[in-house]
């Protein structure tokens, strides 16, 4: 729920201050540092803890608290990041589905947790794509807002294009991976979808999710959870298509000024 709220807040910020943030980045000529990015965020009202640009205030606070606090806050950020949440979700649903496939008992609270997680992670993926699309509309780029914006100052047209394409590919991989975990779990939980009777249910879950994702076919539905799975998966497919078109149409660099990349000085 916290990450879902964070994405919604970042979308609101992009819509309200995205153009101003982009203009301030374009004013940078050389040596953009993490501290300079933080200053621009402060000046453009990116000031809430759950704001998604690397949760920068939490990291800055951690740097000022000493090495141990910095490591602790950066570790917390990795867990709070979509990558960490997706991996935790996939591990949880796969493990639960595996137990169910062997006829082992699973606590009812864990079943509820998995189902709620399945819905939330799908909604988060849809919101991530919405966030990216709004970034393209307001900033002409998604990466410059959320993926090391200082490295965009000196990037060539080709370099920026590859950055944006890699981001879109990553979103697609997360969608298919989390969808496969959901399909695998729901097949054995008795509520959701029913996979074809094959020797490898995991591969079958991947195929059914991919086909649903591109709207080529739909798995057999069992109850409301299966209908919700199809709806959310289809919405992810539509969102990814729009994201890919936005990536191809808007991947442009901020400038061609010289820059020193990768510098991450400690906060003052």
mmCIF file of N, CA, C and O in Angstrom, residues 29-117:
data_model
loop_
_atom_site.group_PDB
_atom_site.id
_atom_site.type_symbol
_atom_site.label_atom_id
_atom_site.label_comp_id
_atom_site.label_asym_id
_atom_site.label_seq_id
_atom_site.Cartn_x
_atom_site.Cartn_y
_atom_site.Cartn_z
ATOM 1 N N UNK A 29 25.064 22.512 -16.833
ATOM 2 C CA UNK A 29 26.033 22.500 -17.925
ATOM 3 C C UNK A 29 27.120 21.453 -17.745
ATOM 4 O O UNK A 29 27.597 20.876 -18.710
ATOM 5 N N UNK A 30 27.533 21.199 -16.496
ATOM 6 C CA UNK A 30 28.575 20.203 -16.271
ATOM 7 C C UNK A 30 28.554 19.744 -14.816
ATOM 8 O O UNK A 30 27.999 20.397 -13.950
ATOM 9 N N UNK A 31 29.173 18.609 -14.600
ATOM 10 C CA UNK A 31 29.340 18.033 -13.262
ATOM 11 C C UNK A 31 28.064 17.998 -12.426
ATOM 12 O O UNK A 31 28.075 18.407 -11.270
ATOM 13 N N UNK A 32 26.945 17.532 -12.971
ATOM 14 C CA UNK A 32 25.751 17.419 -12.122
ATOM 15 C C UNK A 32 25.963 16.328 -11.078
ATOM 16 O O UNK A 32 26.307 15.198 -11.397
ATOM 17 N N UNK A 33 25.787 16.672 -9.841
ATOM 18 C CA UNK A 33 26.006 15.733 -8.745
ATOM 19 C C UNK A 33 24.689 15.382 -8.081
ATOM 20 O O UNK A 33 23.650 16.000 -8.338
ATOM 21 N N UNK A 34 24.737 14.383 -7.226
ATOM 22 C CA UNK A 34 23.545 13.980 -6.493
ATOM 23 C C UNK A 34 23.026 15.135 -5.657
ATOM 24 O O UNK A 34 21.813 15.335 -5.546
ATOM 25 N N UNK A 35 23.920 15.901 -5.052
ATOM 26 C CA UNK A 35 23.509 17.034 -4.226
ATOM 27 C C UNK A 35 22.792 18.083 -5.071
ATOM 28 O O UNK A 35 21.794 18.670 -4.645
ATOM 29 N N UNK A 36 23.286 18.330 -6.293
ATOM 30 C CA UNK A 36 22.619 19.294 -7.164
ATOM 31 C C UNK A 36 21.232 18.815 -7.559
ATOM 32 O O UNK A 36 20.274 19.610 -7.634
ATOM 33 N N UNK A 37 21.099 17.530 -7.812
ATOM 34 C CA UNK A 37 19.782 16.979 -8.127
ATOM 35 C C UNK A 37 18.844 17.168 -6.943
ATOM 36 O O UNK A 37 17.669 17.536 -7.094
ATOM 37 N N UNK A 38 19.355 16.933 -5.731
ATOM 38 C CA UNK A 38 18.539 17.138 -4.533
ATOM 39 C C UNK A 38 18.082 18.589 -4.421
ATOM 40 O O UNK A 38 16.943 18.864 -4.059
ATOM 41 N N UNK A 39 18.985 19.517 -4.721
ATOM 42 C CA UNK A 39 18.635 20.939 -4.643
ATOM 43 C C UNK A 39 17.506 21.268 -5.618
ATOM 44 O O UNK A 39 16.558 21.989 -5.275
ATOM 45 N N UNK A 40 17.594 20.742 -6.826
ATOM 46 C CA UNK A 40 16.551 20.984 -7.818
ATOM 47 C C UNK A 40 15.223 20.381 -7.357
ATOM 48 O O UNK A 40 14.156 20.974 -7.521
ATOM 49 N N UNK A 41 15.283 19.206 -6.756
ATOM 50 C CA UNK A 41 14.062 18.587 -6.240
ATOM 51 C C UNK A 41 13.433 19.437 -5.146
ATOM 52 O O UNK A 41 12.207 19.599 -5.086
ATOM 53 N N UNK A 42 14.280 19.983 -4.260
ATOM 54 C CA UNK A 42 13.754 20.861 -3.217
ATOM 55 C C UNK A 42 13.063 22.079 -3.826
ATOM 56 O O UNK A 42 11.996 22.503 -3.380
ATOM 57 N N UNK A 43 13.691 22.649 -4.859
ATOM 58 C CA UNK A 43 13.149 23.865 -5.472
ATOM 59 C C UNK A 43 11.895 23.599 -6.287
ATOM 60 O O UNK A 43 11.137 24.530 -6.577
ATOM 61 N N UNK A 44 11.671 22.341 -6.661
ATOM 62 C CA UNK A 44 10.471 22.002 -7.439
ATOM 63 C C UNK A 44 9.472 21.190 -6.614
ATOM 64 O O UNK A 44 8.647 20.453 -7.158
ATOM 65 N N UNK A 45 9.596 21.277 -5.290
ATOM 66 C CA UNK A 45 8.589 20.740 -4.363
ATOM 67 C C UNK A 45 8.495 19.213 -4.373
ATOM 68 O O UNK A 45 7.432 18.666 -4.072
ATOM 69 N N UNK A 46 9.592 18.545 -4.655
ATOM 70 C CA UNK A 46 9.594 17.095 -4.514
ATOM 71 C C UNK A 46 9.997 16.726 -3.101
ATOM 72 O O UNK A 46 11.060 16.165 -2.866
ATOM 73 N N UNK A 47 9.151 17.024 -2.131
ATOM 74 C CA UNK A 47 9.578 17.052 -0.735
ATOM 75 C C UNK A 47 8.940 16.000 0.170
ATOM 76 O O UNK A 47 9.134 16.042 1.372
ATOM 77 N N UNK A 48 8.202 15.067 -0.376
ATOM 78 C CA UNK A 48 7.607 14.057 0.488
ATOM 79 C C UNK A 48 8.471 12.806 0.528
ATOM 80 O O UNK A 48 9.093 12.447 -0.464
ATOM 81 N N UNK A 49 8.516 12.142 1.659
ATOM 82 C CA UNK A 49 9.388 10.982 1.845
ATOM 83 C C UNK A 49 9.102 9.893 0.828
ATOM 84 O O UNK A 49 10.007 9.246 0.319
ATOM 85 N N UNK A 50 7.831 9.701 0.496
ATOM 86 C CA UNK A 50 7.475 8.617 -0.407
ATOM 87 C C UNK A 50 7.568 9.007 -1.875
ATOM 88 O O UNK A 50 7.189 8.241 -2.749
ATOM 89 N N UNK A 51 8.080 10.213 -2.155
ATOM 90 C CA UNK A 51 8.272 10.604 -3.544
ATOM 91 C C UNK A 51 9.340 9.718 -4.167
ATOM 92 O O UNK A 51 10.369 9.459 -3.590
ATOM 93 N N UNK A 52 9.092 9.237 -5.370
ATOM 94 C CA UNK A 52 9.848 8.116 -5.892
ATOM 95 C C UNK A 52 11.258 8.355 -6.372
ATOM 96 O O UNK A 52 11.967 7.391 -6.621
ATOM 97 N N UNK A 53 11.710 9.580 -6.591
ATOM 98 C CA UNK A 53 13.039 9.764 -7.163
ATOM 99 C C UNK A 53 14.084 9.350 -6.130
ATOM 100 O O UNK A 53 14.655 10.150 -5.397
ATOM 101 N N UNK A 54 14.328 8.047 -6.103
ATOM 102 C CA UNK A 54 15.295 7.441 -5.206
ATOM 103 C C UNK A 54 14.990 7.714 -3.733
ATOM 104 O O UNK A 54 15.860 7.581 -2.882
ATOM 105 N N UNK A 55 13.718 8.108 -3.449
ATOM 106 C CA UNK A 55 13.366 8.474 -2.078
ATOM 107 C C UNK A 55 14.497 9.353 -1.507
ATOM 108 O O UNK A 55 15.061 9.108 -0.447
ATOM 109 N N UNK A 56 14.822 10.390 -2.247
ATOM 110 C CA UNK A 56 16.066 11.123 -2.056
ATOM 111 C C UNK A 56 16.212 11.725 -0.664
ATOM 112 O O UNK A 56 17.316 11.805 -0.126
ATOM 113 N N UNK A 57 15.108 12.142 -0.068
ATOM 114 C CA UNK A 57 15.231 12.744 1.264
ATOM 115 C C UNK A 57 15.651 11.708 2.301
ATOM 116 O O UNK A 57 16.421 12.009 3.210
ATOM 117 N N UNK A 58 15.143 10.487 2.167
ATOM 118 C CA UNK A 58 15.537 9.429 3.077
ATOM 119 C C UNK A 58 17.030 9.126 2.927
ATOM 120 O O UNK A 58 17.747 8.944 3.921
ATOM 121 N N UNK A 59 17.520 9.077 1.691
ATOM 122 C CA UNK A 59 18.939 8.803 1.452
ATOM 123 C C UNK A 59 19.797 9.948 1.968
ATOM 124 O O UNK A 59 20.842 9.740 2.581
ATOM 125 N N UNK A 60 19.365 11.174 1.746
ATOM 126 C CA UNK A 60 20.127 12.325 2.221
ATOM 127 C C UNK A 60 20.204 12.336 3.738
ATOM 128 O O UNK A 60 21.255 12.595 4.321
ATOM 129 N N UNK A 61 19.081 12.033 4.389
ATOM 130 C CA UNK A 61 19.079 11.956 5.848
ATOM 131 C C UNK A 61 20.025 10.864 6.321
ATOM 132 O O UNK A 61 20.754 11.035 7.300
ATOM 133 N N UNK A 62 20.036 9.733 5.618
ATOM 134 C CA UNK A 62 20.925 8.642 5.989
ATOM 135 C C UNK A 62 22.387 9.023 5.870
ATOM 136 O O UNK A 62 23.203 8.657 6.724
ATOM 137 N N UNK A 63 22.752 9.762 4.835
ATOM 138 C CA UNK A 63 24.135 10.187 4.668
ATOM 139 C C UNK A 63 24.573 11.093 5.810
ATOM 140 O O UNK A 63 25.718 11.028 6.264
ATOM 141 N N UNK A 64 23.682 11.910 6.278
ATOM 142 C CA UNK A 64 24.039 12.835 7.355
ATOM 143 C C UNK A 64 24.120 12.133 8.709
ATOM 144 O O UNK A 64 24.648 12.689 9.658
ATOM 145 N N UNK A 65 23.581 10.903 8.793
ATOM 146 C CA UNK A 65 23.568 10.192 10.065
ATOM 147 C C UNK A 65 24.732 9.256 10.291
ATOM 148 O O UNK A 65 24.737 8.520 11.275
ATOM 149 N N UNK A 66 25.712 9.250 9.388
ATOM 150 C CA UNK A 66 26.849 8.353 9.546
ATOM 151 C C UNK A 66 26.740 7.134 8.641
ATOM 152 O O UNK A 66 25.705 6.871 8.024
ATOM 153 N N UNK A 67 27.799 6.360 8.582
ATOM 154 C CA UNK A 67 27.880 5.242 7.648
ATOM 155 C C UNK A 67 26.822 4.184 7.924
ATOM 156 O O UNK A 67 26.171 3.687 6.999
ATOM 157 N N UNK A 68 26.643 3.832 9.196
ATOM 158 C CA UNK A 68 25.687 2.781 9.528
ATOM 159 C C UNK A 68 24.274 3.186 9.136
ATOM 160 O O UNK A 68 23.531 2.399 8.536
ATOM 161 N N UNK A 69 23.886 4.411 9.469
ATOM 162 C CA UNK A 69 22.546 4.890 9.141
ATOM 163 C C UNK A 69 22.374 4.979 7.628
ATOM 164 O O UNK A 69 21.311 4.649 7.082
ATOM 165 N N UNK A 70 23.430 5.386 6.916
ATOM 166 C CA UNK A 70 23.355 5.469 5.458
ATOM 167 C C UNK A 70 23.112 4.095 4.844
ATOM 168 O O UNK A 70 22.260 3.930 3.961
ATOM 169 N N UNK A 71 23.872 3.097 5.299
ATOM 170 C CA UNK A 71 23.692 1.730 4.782
ATOM 171 C C UNK A 71 22.288 1.230 5.091
ATOM 172 O O UNK A 71 21.627 0.601 4.253
ATOM 173 N N UNK A 72 21.813 1.531 6.300
ATOM 174 C CA UNK A 72 20.483 1.076 6.715
ATOM 175 C C UNK A 72 19.392 1.705 5.843
ATOM 176 O O UNK A 72 18.467 1.011 5.390
ATOM 177 N N UNK A 73 19.494 3.007 5.587
ATOM 178 C CA UNK A 73 18.467 3.683 4.797
ATOM 179 C C UNK A 73 18.525 3.262 3.337
ATOM 180 O O UNK A 73 17.484 3.102 2.684
ATOM 181 N N UNK A 74 19.719 3.054 2.796
ATOM 182 C CA UNK A 74 19.815 2.619 1.406
ATOM 183 C C UNK A 74 19.296 1.189 1.247
ATOM 184 O O UNK A 74 18.697 0.848 0.232
ATOM 185 N N UNK A 75 19.512 0.354 2.267
ATOM 186 C CA UNK A 75 18.956 -1.003 2.228
ATOM 187 C C UNK A 75 17.436 -0.949 2.283
ATOM 188 O O UNK A 75 16.743 -1.674 1.553
ATOM 189 N N UNK A 76 16.906 -0.079 3.148
ATOM 190 C CA UNK A 76 15.461 0.094 3.224
ATOM 191 C C UNK A 76 14.889 0.580 1.908
ATOM 192 O O UNK A 76 13.806 0.146 1.489
ATOM 193 N N UNK A 77 15.619 1.463 1.234
ATOM 194 C CA UNK A 77 15.170 1.947 -0.071
ATOM 195 C C UNK A 77 15.117 0.824 -1.092
ATOM 196 O O UNK A 77 14.185 0.727 -1.892
ATOM 197 N N UNK A 78 16.121 -0.059 -1.081
ATOM 198 C CA UNK A 78 16.146 -1.170 -2.025
ATOM 199 C C UNK A 78 14.932 -2.081 -1.832
ATOM 200 O O UNK A 78 14.368 -2.602 -2.798
ATOM 201 N N UNK A 79 14.545 -2.274 -0.564
ATOM 202 C CA UNK A 79 13.377 -3.107 -0.287
ATOM 203 C C UNK A 79 12.104 -2.390 -0.729
ATOM 204 O O UNK A 79 11.189 -3.001 -1.297
ATOM 205 N N UNK A 80 12.051 -1.080 -0.477
ATOM 206 C CA UNK A 80 10.870 -0.287 -0.813
ATOM 207 C C UNK A 80 10.748 -0.075 -2.308
ATOM 208 O O UNK A 80 9.666 0.156 -2.834
ATOM 209 N N UNK A 81 11.865 -0.153 -3.039
ATOM 210 C CA UNK A 81 11.869 0.031 -4.476
ATOM 211 C C UNK A 81 11.029 -1.057 -5.143
ATOM 212 O O UNK A 81 10.878 -2.169 -4.623
ATOM 213 N N UNK A 82 10.511 -0.761 -6.332
ATOM 214 C CA UNK A 82 9.663 -1.724 -7.031
ATOM 215 C C UNK A 82 10.386 -3.035 -7.279
ATOM 216 O O UNK A 82 9.795 -4.115 -7.195
ATOM 217 N N UNK A 83 11.693 -2.972 -7.577
ATOM 218 C CA UNK A 83 12.459 -4.188 -7.824
ATOM 219 C C UNK A 83 12.431 -5.104 -6.614
ATOM 220 O O UNK A 83 12.165 -6.304 -6.728
ATOM 221 N N UNK A 84 12.703 -4.542 -5.428
ATOM 222 C CA UNK A 84 12.699 -5.342 -4.218
ATOM 223 C C UNK A 84 11.332 -5.900 -3.903
ATOM 224 O O UNK A 84 11.181 -7.082 -3.560
ATOM 225 N N UNK A 85 10.291 -5.062 -4.045
ATOM 226 C CA UNK A 85 8.931 -5.522 -3.776
ATOM 227 C C UNK A 85 8.517 -6.631 -4.734
ATOM 228 O O UNK A 85 7.878 -7.608 -4.338
ATOM 229 N N UNK A 86 8.874 -6.483 -6.004
ATOM 230 C CA UNK A 86 8.500 -7.499 -6.996
ATOM 231 C C UNK A 86 9.171 -8.832 -6.693
ATOM 232 O O UNK A 86 8.538 -9.893 -6.792
ATOM 233 N N UNK A 87 10.449 -8.809 -6.321
ATOM 234 C CA UNK A 87 11.162 -10.045 -6.030
ATOM 235 C C UNK A 87 10.605 -10.726 -4.783
ATOM 236 O O UNK A 87 10.471 -11.960 -4.741
ATOM 237 N N UNK A 88 10.275 -9.929 -3.761
ATOM 238 C CA UNK A 88 9.666 -10.494 -2.549
ATOM 239 C C UNK A 88 8.318 -11.116 -2.885
ATOM 240 O O UNK A 88 7.994 -12.224 -2.441
ATOM 241 N N UNK A 89 7.530 -10.414 -3.682
ATOM 242 C CA UNK A 89 6.218 -10.918 -4.079
ATOM 243 C C UNK A 89 6.349 -12.233 -4.852
ATOM 244 O O UNK A 89 5.627 -13.199 -4.589
ATOM 245 N N UNK A 90 7.259 -12.265 -5.829
ATOM 246 C CA UNK A 90 7.429 -13.469 -6.650
ATOM 247 C C UNK A 90 7.856 -14.647 -5.781
ATOM 248 O O UNK A 90 7.335 -15.764 -5.919
ATOM 249 N N UNK A 91 8.801 -14.413 -4.876
ATOM 250 C CA UNK A 91 9.262 -15.493 -3.997
ATOM 251 C C UNK A 91 8.118 -16.004 -3.119
ATOM 252 O O UNK A 91 7.956 -17.224 -2.945
ATOM 253 N N UNK A 92 7.321 -15.090 -2.569
ATOM 254 C CA UNK A 92 6.217 -15.482 -1.691
ATOM 255 C C UNK A 92 5.161 -16.300 -2.438
ATOM 256 O O UNK A 92 4.739 -17.370 -1.974
ATOM 257 N N UNK A 93 4.725 -15.821 -3.606
ATOM 258 C CA UNK A 93 3.668 -16.510 -4.335
ATOM 259 C C UNK A 93 4.143 -17.836 -4.920
ATOM 260 O O UNK A 93 3.394 -18.822 -4.930
ATOM 261 N N UNK A 94 5.367 -17.876 -5.420
ATOM 262 C CA UNK A 94 5.890 -19.138 -5.939
ATOM 263 C C UNK A 94 6.009 -20.185 -4.829
ATOM 264 O O UNK A 94 5.656 -21.357 -5.008
ATOM 265 N N UNK A 95 6.527 -19.768 -3.678
ATOM 266 C CA UNK A 95 6.691 -20.701 -2.562
ATOM 267 C C UNK A 95 5.330 -21.211 -2.077
ATOM 268 O O UNK A 95 5.163 -22.415 -1.809
ATOM 269 N N UNK A 96 4.352 -20.318 -1.974
ATOM 270 C CA UNK A 96 3.020 -20.729 -1.545
ATOM 271 C C UNK A 96 2.370 -21.654 -2.566
ATOM 272 O O UNK A 96 1.770 -22.685 -2.215
ATOM 273 N N UNK A 97 2.478 -21.294 -3.847
ATOM 274 C CA UNK A 97 1.931 -22.148 -4.891
ATOM 275 C C UNK A 97 2.588 -23.516 -4.932
ATOM 276 O O UNK A 97 1.925 -24.536 -5.181
ATOM 277 N N UNK A 98 3.892 -23.555 -4.677
ATOM 278 C CA UNK A 98 4.612 -24.834 -4.667
ATOM 279 C C UNK A 98 4.101 -25.738 -3.542
ATOM 280 O O UNK A 98 3.918 -26.946 -3.742
ATOM 281 N N UNK A 99 3.865 -25.180 -2.370
ATOM 282 C CA UNK A 99 3.326 -25.972 -1.263
ATOM 283 C C UNK A 99 1.935 -26.495 -1.607
ATOM 284 O O UNK A 99 1.624 -27.663 -1.364
ATOM 285 N N UNK A 100 1.116 -25.640 -2.189
ATOM 286 C CA UNK A 100 -0.231 -26.061 -2.552
ATOM 287 C C UNK A 100 -0.200 -27.161 -3.615
ATOM 288 O O UNK A 100 -1.032 -28.069 -3.608
ATOM 289 N N UNK A 101 0.770 -27.079 -4.538
ATOM 290 C CA UNK A 101 0.851 -28.082 -5.601
ATOM 291 C C UNK A 101 1.206 -29.461 -5.077
ATOM 292 O O UNK A 101 0.933 -30.468 -5.727
ATOM 293 N N UNK A 102 1.825 -29.511 -3.900
ATOM 294 C CA UNK A 102 2.181 -30.789 -3.284
ATOM 295 C C UNK A 102 1.165 -31.223 -2.220
ATOM 296 O O UNK A 102 1.433 -32.135 -1.441
ATOM 297 N N UNK A 103 0.037 -30.531 -2.166
ATOM 298 C CA UNK A 103 -1.014 -30.898 -1.235
ATOM 299 C C UNK A 103 -0.733 -30.546 0.209
ATOM 300 O O UNK A 103 -1.369 -31.094 1.120
ATOM 301 N N UNK A 104 0.212 -29.640 0.442
ATOM 302 C CA UNK A 104 0.559 -29.240 1.807
ATOM 303 C C UNK A 104 -0.369 -28.123 2.276
ATOM 304 O O UNK A 104 -0.840 -27.302 1.477
ATOM 305 N N UNK A 105 -0.617 -28.087 3.562
ATOM 306 C CA UNK A 105 -1.476 -27.059 4.133
ATOM 307 C C UNK A 105 -0.761 -25.709 4.161
ATOM 308 O O UNK A 105 0.443 -25.616 4.435
ATOM 309 N N UNK A 106 -1.531 -24.674 3.887
ATOM 310 C CA UNK A 106 -1.020 -23.302 3.932
ATOM 311 C C UNK A 106 -1.955 -22.496 4.813
ATOM 312 O O UNK A 106 -3.185 -22.564 4.647
ATOM 313 N N UNK A 107 -1.441 -21.751 5.784
ATOM 314 C CA UNK A 107 -2.301 -20.943 6.657
ATOM 315 C C UNK A 107 -3.202 -20.008 5.850
ATOM 316 O O UNK A 107 -2.769 -19.429 4.845
ATOM 317 N N UNK A 108 -4.436 -19.866 6.286
ATOM 318 C CA UNK A 108 -5.381 -19.037 5.546
ATOM 319 C C UNK A 108 -4.923 -17.594 5.441
ATOM 320 O O UNK A 108 -5.177 -16.914 4.434
ATOM 321 N N UNK A 109 -4.214 -17.124 6.477
ATOM 322 C CA UNK A 109 -3.734 -15.743 6.441
ATOM 323 C C UNK A 109 -2.712 -15.549 5.333
ATOM 324 O O UNK A 109 -2.639 -14.486 4.697
ATOM 325 N N UNK A 110 -1.927 -16.604 5.047
ATOM 326 C CA UNK A 110 -0.943 -16.524 3.971
ATOM 327 C C UNK A 110 -1.634 -16.508 2.607
ATOM 328 O O UNK A 110 -1.197 -15.791 1.690
ATOM 329 N N UNK A 111 -2.717 -17.259 2.478
ATOM 330 C CA UNK A 111 -3.477 -17.244 1.226
ATOM 331 C C UNK A 111 -4.053 -15.858 0.958
ATOM 332 O O UNK A 111 -4.005 -15.353 -0.170
ATOM 333 N N UNK A 112 -4.598 -15.251 2.009
ATOM 334 C CA UNK A 112 -5.154 -13.906 1.859
ATOM 335 C C UNK A 112 -4.049 -12.908 1.515
ATOM 336 O O UNK A 112 -4.213 -12.044 0.636
ATOM 337 N N UNK A 113 -2.910 -13.046 2.190
ATOM 338 C CA UNK A 113 -1.780 -12.150 1.916
ATOM 339 C C UNK A 113 -1.332 -12.269 0.463
ATOM 340 O O UNK A 113 -1.057 -11.251 -0.191
ATOM 341 N N UNK A 114 -1.255 -13.480 -0.044
ATOM 342 C CA UNK A 114 -0.833 -13.680 -1.429
ATOM 343 C C UNK A 114 -1.824 -13.063 -2.400
ATOM 344 O O UNK A 114 -1.435 -12.416 -3.378
ATOM 345 N N UNK A 115 -3.116 -13.264 -2.146
ATOM 346 C CA UNK A 115 -4.122 -12.716 -3.058
ATOM 347 C C UNK A 115 -4.116 -11.195 -3.058
ATOM 348 O O UNK A 115 -4.205 -10.560 -4.109
ATOM 349 N N UNK A 116 -4.010 -10.612 -1.866
ATOM 350 C CA UNK A 116 -3.937 -9.148 -1.784
ATOM 351 C C UNK A 116 -2.675 -8.645 -2.474
ATOM 352 O O UNK A 116 -2.702 -7.641 -3.211
ATOM 353 N N UNK A 117 -1.560 -9.350 -2.280
ATOM 354 C CA UNK A 117 -0.299 -8.954 -2.910
ATOM 355 C C UNK A 117 -0.391 -9.044 -4.423
ATOM 356 O O UNK A 117 0.144 -8.193 -5.142
#
